[in-house]
Coordinates of C-alpha atoms in Angstrom, one line a residue:
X535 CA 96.7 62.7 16.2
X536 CA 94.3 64.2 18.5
X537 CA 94.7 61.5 20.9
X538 CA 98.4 61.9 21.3
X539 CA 97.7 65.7 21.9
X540 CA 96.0 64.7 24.7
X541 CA 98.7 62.6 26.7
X542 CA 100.9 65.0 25.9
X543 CA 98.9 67.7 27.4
X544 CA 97.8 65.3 30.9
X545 CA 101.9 64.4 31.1
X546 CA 102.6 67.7 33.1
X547 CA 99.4 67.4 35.2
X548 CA 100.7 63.8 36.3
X549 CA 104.3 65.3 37.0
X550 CA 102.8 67.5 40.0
X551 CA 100.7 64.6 41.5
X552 CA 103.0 64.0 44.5
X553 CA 104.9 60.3 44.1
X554 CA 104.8 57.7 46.7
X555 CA 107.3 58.5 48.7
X556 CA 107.0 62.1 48.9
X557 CA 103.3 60.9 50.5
X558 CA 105.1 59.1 52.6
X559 CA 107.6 61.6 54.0
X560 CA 104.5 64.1 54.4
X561 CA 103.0 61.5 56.3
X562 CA 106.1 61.3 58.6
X563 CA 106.5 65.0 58.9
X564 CA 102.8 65.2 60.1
X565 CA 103.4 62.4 63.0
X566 CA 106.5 63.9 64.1
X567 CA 104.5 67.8 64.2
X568 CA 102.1 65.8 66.6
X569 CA 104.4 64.4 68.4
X570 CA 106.1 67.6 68.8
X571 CA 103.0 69.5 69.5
X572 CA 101.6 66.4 72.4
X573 CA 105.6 66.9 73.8
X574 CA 104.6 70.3 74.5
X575 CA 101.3 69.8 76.4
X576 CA 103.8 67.5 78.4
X577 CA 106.1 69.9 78.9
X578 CA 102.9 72.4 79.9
X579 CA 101.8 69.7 82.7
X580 CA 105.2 68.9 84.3
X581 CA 108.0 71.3 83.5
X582 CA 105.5 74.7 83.4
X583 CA 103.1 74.1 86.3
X584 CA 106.5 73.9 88.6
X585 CA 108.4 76.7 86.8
X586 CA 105.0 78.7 87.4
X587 CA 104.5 77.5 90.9
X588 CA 108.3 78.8 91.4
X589 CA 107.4 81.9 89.5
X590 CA 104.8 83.1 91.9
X591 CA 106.8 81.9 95.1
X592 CA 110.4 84.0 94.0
X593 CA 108.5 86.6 92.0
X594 CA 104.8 86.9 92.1
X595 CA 103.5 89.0 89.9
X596 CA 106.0 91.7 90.2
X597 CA 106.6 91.1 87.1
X598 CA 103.2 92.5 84.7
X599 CA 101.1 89.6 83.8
X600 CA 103.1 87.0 83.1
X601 CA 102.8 84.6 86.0
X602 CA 99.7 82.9 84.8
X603 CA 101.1 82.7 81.3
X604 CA 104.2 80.9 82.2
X605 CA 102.9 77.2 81.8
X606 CA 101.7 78.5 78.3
X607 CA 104.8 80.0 77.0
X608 CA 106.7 76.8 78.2
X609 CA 104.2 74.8 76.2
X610 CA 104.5 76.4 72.8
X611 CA 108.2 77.4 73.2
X612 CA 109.1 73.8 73.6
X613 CA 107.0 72.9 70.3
X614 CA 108.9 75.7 68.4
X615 CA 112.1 74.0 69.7
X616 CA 110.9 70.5 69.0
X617 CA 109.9 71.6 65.5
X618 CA 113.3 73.1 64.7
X619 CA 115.1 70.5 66.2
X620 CA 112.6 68.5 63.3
X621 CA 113.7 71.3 60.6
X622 CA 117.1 70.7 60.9
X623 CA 117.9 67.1 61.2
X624 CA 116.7 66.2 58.1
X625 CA 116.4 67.2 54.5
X626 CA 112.6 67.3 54.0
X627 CA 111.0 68.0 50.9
X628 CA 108.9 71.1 50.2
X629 CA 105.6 69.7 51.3
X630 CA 106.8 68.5 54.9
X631 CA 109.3 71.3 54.8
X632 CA 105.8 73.6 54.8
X633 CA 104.3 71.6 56.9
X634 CA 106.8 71.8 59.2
X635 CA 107.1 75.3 59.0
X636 CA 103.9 76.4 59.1
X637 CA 103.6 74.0 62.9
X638 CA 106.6 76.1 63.8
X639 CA 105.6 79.5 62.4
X640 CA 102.1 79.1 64.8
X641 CA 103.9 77.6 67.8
X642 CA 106.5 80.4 67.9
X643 CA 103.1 83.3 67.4
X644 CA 101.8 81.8 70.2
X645 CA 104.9 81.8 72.0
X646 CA 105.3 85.7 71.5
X647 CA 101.5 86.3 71.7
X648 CA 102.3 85.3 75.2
X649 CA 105.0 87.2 76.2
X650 CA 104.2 90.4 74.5
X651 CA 100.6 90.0 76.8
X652 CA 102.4 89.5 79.7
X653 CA 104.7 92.5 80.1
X654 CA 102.0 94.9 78.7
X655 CA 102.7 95.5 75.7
X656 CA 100.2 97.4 73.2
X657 CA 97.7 95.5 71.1
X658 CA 98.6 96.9 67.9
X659 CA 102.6 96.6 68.8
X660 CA 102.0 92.9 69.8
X661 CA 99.8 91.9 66.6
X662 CA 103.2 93.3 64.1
X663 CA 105.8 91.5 66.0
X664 CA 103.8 88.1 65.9
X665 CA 103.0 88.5 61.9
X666 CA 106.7 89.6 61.6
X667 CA 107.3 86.4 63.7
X668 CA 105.3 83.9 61.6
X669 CA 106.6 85.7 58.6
X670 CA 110.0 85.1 59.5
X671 CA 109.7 81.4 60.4
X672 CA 107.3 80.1 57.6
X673 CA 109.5 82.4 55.1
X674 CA 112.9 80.1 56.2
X675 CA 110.8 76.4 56.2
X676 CA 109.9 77.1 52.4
X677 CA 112.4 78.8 50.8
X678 CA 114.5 81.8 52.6
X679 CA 113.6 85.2 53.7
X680 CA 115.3 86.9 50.8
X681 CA 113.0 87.7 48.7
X682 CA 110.3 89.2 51.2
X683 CA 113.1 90.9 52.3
X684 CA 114.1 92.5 49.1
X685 CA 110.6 93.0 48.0
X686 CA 110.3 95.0 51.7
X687 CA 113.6 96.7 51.4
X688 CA 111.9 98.1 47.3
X689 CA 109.6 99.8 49.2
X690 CA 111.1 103.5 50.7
X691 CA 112.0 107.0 50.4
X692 CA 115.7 108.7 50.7
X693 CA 116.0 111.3 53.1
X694 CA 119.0 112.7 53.0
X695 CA 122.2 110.6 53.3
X696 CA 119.9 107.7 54.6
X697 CA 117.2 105.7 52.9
X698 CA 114.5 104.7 54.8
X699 CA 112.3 101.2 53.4
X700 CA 109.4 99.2 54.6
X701 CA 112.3 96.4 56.0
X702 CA 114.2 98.8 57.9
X703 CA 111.2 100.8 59.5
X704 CA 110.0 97.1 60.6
X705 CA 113.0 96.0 61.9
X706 CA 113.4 99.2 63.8
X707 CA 109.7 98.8 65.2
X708 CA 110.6 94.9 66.5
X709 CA 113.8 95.7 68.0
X710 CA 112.2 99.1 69.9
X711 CA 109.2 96.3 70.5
X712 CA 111.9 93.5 72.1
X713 CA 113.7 96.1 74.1
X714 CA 111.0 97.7 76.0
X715 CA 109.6 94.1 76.9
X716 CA 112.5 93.4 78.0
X717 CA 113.9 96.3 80.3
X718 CA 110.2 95.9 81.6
X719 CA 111.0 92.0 83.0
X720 CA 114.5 93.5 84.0
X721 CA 113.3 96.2 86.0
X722 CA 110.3 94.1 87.7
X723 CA 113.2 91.2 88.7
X724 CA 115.8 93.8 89.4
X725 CA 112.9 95.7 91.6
X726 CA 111.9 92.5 93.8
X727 CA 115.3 90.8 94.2
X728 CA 116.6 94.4 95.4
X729 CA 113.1 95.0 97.8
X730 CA 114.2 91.4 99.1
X731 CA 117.2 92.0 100.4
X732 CA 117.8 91.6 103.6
X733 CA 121.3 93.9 103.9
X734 CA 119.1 96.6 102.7
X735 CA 117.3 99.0 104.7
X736 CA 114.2 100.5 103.3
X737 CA 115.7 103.4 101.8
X738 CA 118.8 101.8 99.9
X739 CA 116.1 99.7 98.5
X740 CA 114.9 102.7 97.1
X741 CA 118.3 104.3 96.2
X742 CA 119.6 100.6 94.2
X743 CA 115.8 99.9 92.7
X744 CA 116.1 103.4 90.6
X745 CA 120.0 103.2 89.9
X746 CA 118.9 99.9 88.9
X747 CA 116.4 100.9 86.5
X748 CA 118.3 104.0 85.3
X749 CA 121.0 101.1 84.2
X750 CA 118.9 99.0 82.6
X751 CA 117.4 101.7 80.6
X752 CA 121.0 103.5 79.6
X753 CA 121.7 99.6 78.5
X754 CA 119.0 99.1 76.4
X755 CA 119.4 102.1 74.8
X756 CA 122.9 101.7 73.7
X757 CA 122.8 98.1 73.0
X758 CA 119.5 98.9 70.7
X759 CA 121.1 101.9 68.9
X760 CA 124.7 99.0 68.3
X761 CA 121.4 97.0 66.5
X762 CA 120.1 99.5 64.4
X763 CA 123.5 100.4 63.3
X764 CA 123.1 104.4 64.5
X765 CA 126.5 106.0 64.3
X766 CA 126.6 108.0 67.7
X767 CA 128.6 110.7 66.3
X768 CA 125.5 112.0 64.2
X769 CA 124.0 113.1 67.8
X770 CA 127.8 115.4 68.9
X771 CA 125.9 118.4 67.4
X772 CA 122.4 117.4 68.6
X773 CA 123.1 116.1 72.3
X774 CA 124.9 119.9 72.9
X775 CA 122.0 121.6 71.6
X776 CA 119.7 119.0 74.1
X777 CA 122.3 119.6 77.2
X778 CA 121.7 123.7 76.7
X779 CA 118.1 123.0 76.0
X780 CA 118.0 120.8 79.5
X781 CA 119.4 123.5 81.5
X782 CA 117.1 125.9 80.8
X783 CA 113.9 124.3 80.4
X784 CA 114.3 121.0 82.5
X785 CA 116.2 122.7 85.5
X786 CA 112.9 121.9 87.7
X787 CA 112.7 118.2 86.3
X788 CA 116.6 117.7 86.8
X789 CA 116.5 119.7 90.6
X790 CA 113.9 117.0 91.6
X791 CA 115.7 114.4 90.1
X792 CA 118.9 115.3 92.3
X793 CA 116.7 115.7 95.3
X794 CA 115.0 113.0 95.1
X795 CA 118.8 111.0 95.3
X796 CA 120.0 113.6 98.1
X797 CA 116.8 112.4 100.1
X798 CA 117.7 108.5 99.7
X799 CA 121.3 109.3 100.7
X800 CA 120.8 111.0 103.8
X801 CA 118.0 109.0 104.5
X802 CA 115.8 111.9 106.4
X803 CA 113.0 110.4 104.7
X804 CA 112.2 107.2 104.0
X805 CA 109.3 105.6 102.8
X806 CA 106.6 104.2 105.4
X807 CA 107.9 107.5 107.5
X808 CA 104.7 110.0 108.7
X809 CA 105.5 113.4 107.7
X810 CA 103.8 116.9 107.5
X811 CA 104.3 119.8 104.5
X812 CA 102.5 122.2 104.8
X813 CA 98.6 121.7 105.1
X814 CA 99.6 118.0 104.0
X815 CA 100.1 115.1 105.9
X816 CA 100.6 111.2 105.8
X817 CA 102.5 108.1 105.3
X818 CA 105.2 108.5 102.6
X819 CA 104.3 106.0 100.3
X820 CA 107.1 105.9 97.8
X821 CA 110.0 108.4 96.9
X822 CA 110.0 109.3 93.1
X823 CA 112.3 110.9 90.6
X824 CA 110.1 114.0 90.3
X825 CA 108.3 113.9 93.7
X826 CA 107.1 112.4 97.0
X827 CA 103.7 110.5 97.2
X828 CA 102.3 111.1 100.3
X829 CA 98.9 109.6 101.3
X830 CA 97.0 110.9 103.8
X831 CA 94.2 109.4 106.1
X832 CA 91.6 110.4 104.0
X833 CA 92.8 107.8 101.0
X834 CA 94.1 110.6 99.3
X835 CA 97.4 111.0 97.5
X836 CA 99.4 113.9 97.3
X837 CA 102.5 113.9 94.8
X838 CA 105.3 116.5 96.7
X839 CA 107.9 117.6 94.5
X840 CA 111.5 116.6 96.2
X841 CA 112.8 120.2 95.7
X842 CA 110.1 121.5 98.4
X843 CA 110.7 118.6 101.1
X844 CA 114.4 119.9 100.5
X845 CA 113.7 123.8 101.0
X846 CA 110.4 123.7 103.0
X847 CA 110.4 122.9 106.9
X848 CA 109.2 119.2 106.7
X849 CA 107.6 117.6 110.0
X850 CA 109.0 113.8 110.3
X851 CA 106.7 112.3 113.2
X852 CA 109.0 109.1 112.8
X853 CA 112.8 110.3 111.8
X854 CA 114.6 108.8 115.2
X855 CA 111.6 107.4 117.2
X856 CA 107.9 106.5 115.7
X857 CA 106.1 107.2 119.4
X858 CA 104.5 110.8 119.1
X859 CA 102.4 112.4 121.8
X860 CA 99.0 113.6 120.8
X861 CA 97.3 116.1 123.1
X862 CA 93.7 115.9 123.6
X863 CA 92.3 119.5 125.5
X864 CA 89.2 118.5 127.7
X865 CA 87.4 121.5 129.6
X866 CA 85.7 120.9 133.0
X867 CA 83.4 122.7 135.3
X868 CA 84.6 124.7 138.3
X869 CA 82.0 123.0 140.6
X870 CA 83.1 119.5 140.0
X871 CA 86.0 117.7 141.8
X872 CA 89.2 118.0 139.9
X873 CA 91.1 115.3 141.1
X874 CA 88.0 112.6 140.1
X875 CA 87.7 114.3 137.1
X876 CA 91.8 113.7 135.9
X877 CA 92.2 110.4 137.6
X878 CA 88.6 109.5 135.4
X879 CA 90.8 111.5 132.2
X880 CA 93.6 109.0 133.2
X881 CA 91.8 106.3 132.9
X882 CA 90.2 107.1 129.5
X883 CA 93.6 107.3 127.8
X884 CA 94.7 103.9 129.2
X885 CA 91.9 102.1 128.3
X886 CA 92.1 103.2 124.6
X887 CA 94.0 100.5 122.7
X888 CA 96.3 102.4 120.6
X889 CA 97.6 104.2 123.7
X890 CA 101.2 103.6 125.0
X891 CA 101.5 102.3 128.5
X892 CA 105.2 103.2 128.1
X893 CA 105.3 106.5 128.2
X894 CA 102.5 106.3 130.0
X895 CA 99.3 109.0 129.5
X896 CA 99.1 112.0 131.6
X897 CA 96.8 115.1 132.6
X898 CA 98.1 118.5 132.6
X899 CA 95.6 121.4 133.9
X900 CA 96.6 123.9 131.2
X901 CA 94.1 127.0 132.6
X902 CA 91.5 128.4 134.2
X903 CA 89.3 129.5 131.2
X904 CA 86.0 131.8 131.2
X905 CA 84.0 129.0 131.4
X906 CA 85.6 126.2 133.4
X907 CA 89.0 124.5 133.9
X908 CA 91.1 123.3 130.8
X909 CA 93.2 120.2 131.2
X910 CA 95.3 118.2 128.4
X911 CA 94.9 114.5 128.3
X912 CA 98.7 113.7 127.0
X913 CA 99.0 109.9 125.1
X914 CA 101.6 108.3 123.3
X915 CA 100.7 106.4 120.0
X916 CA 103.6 104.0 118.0
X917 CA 101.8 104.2 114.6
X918 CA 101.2 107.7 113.7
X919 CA 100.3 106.8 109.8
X920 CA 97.1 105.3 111.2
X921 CA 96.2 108.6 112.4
X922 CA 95.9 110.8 115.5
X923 CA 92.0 112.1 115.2
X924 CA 90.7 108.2 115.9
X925 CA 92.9 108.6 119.1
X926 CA 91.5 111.6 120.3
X927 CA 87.9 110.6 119.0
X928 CA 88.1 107.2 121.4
X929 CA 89.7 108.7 124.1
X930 CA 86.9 111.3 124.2
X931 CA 84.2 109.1 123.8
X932 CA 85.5 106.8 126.5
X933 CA 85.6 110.4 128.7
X934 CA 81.9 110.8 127.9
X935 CA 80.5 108.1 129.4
X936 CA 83.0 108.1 132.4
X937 CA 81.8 111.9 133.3
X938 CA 77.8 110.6 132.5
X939 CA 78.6 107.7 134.9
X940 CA 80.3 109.9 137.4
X941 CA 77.9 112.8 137.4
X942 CA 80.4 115.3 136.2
X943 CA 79.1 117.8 133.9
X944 CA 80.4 119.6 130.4
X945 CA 80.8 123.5 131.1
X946 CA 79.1 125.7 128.7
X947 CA 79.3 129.3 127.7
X948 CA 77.0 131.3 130.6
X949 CA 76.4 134.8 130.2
X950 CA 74.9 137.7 132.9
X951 CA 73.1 141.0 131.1
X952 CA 72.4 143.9 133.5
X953 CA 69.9 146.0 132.0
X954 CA 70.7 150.3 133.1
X955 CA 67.5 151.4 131.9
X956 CA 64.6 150.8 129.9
X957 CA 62.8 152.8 127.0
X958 CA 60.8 155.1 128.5
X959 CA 62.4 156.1 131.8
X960 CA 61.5 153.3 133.9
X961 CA 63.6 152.1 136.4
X962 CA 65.2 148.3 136.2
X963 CA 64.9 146.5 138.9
X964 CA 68.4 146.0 140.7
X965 CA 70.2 142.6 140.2
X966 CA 70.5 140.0 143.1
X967 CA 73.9 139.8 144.5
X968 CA 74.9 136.5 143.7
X969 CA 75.9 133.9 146.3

């Protein structure tokens, strides 16, 4: 009796030992996952190393830091392909079916590890969409999503009319995730195909790169609020409140904004363009919604808001014509020869490299000061945003040597004190008249 008992009790034990011919499916589902999986290292060596040499020849790395993962994403998104291609054709059991999946669930990780790295997205943002990834495709291989989605959809609060679960605050998290990673590729492709183009000038670059980006973002927006299911009416109330509250707090934001457009329209200042505001000046580096970057020569970068370059008197050493005169003062001694001393002035200014010989330099005598005869050494330059002090530092230097060479001295401040009497009543002693 007791022996009976004890087939009885090994029967279901035997029932789980997988049969023959599940083994054998298992063992067919694990070749084809290899082959899959060696399919995509091919796929890494021939199809990515040419989409990533094309990559960094039409794009570079205008777009974050996803030019040195291309080869990478091909790899494992071709597995993840392969594998589903795998899934589908056939009607696997539950061990290859989880084999299977579980190939495809880390394939496709890796495959948004990838991307989410290369367009910048945050750590912590990154690490939920790839669990919420290899959730999503394990979840379908063995059985379906429903019930981890009904489980996650258990778990929340009402507030108000609306309920809000663990399902739909994840959801809402990867599709916010998905969005911004991919108005980030948009506006990096958008940006270089616009700065590319050759019917462009530099400021309609400008102009279409932010009208560009202002699309892409109004787009994203609305298609992600048609994928959450928001009902747009809910924001009539909300979005008057938010206009009032933008005219009277935001008017400086919004006036900058419009600026900054009126600028790129009437093209008065572009970028690369040398301008002076003030006790600032520089190259203009890039035009912004809120303001101007302007860097000077000293590596510094100041951020102008557009509302002052459109109210305050703006210097633009290169609006029509990039040559600007620089005037360098020189002062010579009265006993020297003038006409050596601005033909060796002349030849200081030509013999600086930066110096136009068309205009060519020329010497002005400006006065006849206290203590000797001023002249202006008159050069054009053609690239103002390397600067105008190294100009007039060269030219000068070149000067000094010339003068050394020539024997022509630098005039100095010389002074006569005539004495009318000393302490004690005695008499000075009358002064020489000079000769």
């Amino acid at each position: 009796m007791a022996r009976g008992a004890g087939v009885t009790d090994v029967a279901p034990l035997l029932e789980m030992v997988p049969a023959q011919a599940d083994l054998i499916e298992l063992a067919a589902a694990g070749a084809l996952v290899l082959a899959a999986l060696a399919l995509g290292v091919m796929a890494q060596r021939i199809v990515g190393a040419r989409t990533a040499a094309w990559w960094r020849a039409r794009v570079g790395s205008h777009v974050e830091g996803l030019s040195p993962r291309i080869a990478t994403i091909i790899r494992h998104g071709s597995a993840v392909l392969l594998l589903a291609l795998i899934y589908a054709v056939w009607p696997w059991g539950p061990l290859p079916a989880a084999a299977i999946g579980f190939a495809m669930a880390a394939a496709g990780t890796l495959t948004a590890h990838q991307l989410m790295r290369g367009v910048g997205i945050p750590r912590w943002a990154a690490y939920v969409v790839e669990l919420v990834v290899f959730t999503a495709l394990f979840s379908h291989a063995v059985g379906g999503l429903e019930p981890i989605t009904t489980t996650l959809d258990a778990i929340g609060v009402r507030v108000g009319s609306r309920r809000l679960s663990l399902l739909s605050l994840i959801e809402v998290l990867v599709i916010v995730v998905a969005l911004m990673a991919a108005v980030r590729v948009a506006n990096r492709l958008t940006a270089h195909t616009i700065a590319h183009a050759r019917a462009l000038d530099p400021t309609q670059k400008v102009l279409a790169q932010k009208i560009a980006g202002i699309v892409v973002v109004v787009f994203a927006f609305l298609f992600g609020i048609d994928l959450l299911g928001i009902d747009l009416t809910a924001f009539a109330v909300f979005s008057g409140a938010f206009g009032l509250a933008v005219g009277f707090g935001m008017q400086k934001t919004i006036g900058n904004l419009i600026a900054g457009i009126i600028l790129l329209l009437d093209r008065s200042i572009k970028p690369g363009d040398v301008i002076a505001v003030g006790t600032s000046f520089g190259w203009v580096n890039k035009i912004g919604v809120r303001a101007v970057s302007v860097v000077t020569r000293d590596g510094k970068e100041h951020l102008i808001p557009n509302e002052d370059l459109m109210t305050r008197e703006v210097e633009n050493w290169s609006y029509t014509d990039r040559n600007v005169r620089v005037r360098i003062p020189v002062r010579v001694p009265y006993d020297c020869d003038l006409q050596a001393a601005q033909a060796l002035m002349l030849k200081a200014a030509r013999e600086s490299p930066r110096v136009l010989d068309s205009p060519k330099p020329n010497v002005w005598l400006t006065a006849f000061g206290t203590d000797g005869a001023e002249h202006e050494i008159l050069a054009w330059i053609s690239d103002p945003e390397s600067g105008v002090g190294n100009v007039r530092s060269d030219v000068l230097n070149r000067l000094w040597t010339m003068f050394r060479d020539a024997g022509i001295g630098m005039p100095f401040a010389q002074r006569d004190i005539y004495v009318r009497s000393w302490p004690g009543g005695e008499t000075p002693v009358e002064p020489s008249p000079r000769a």
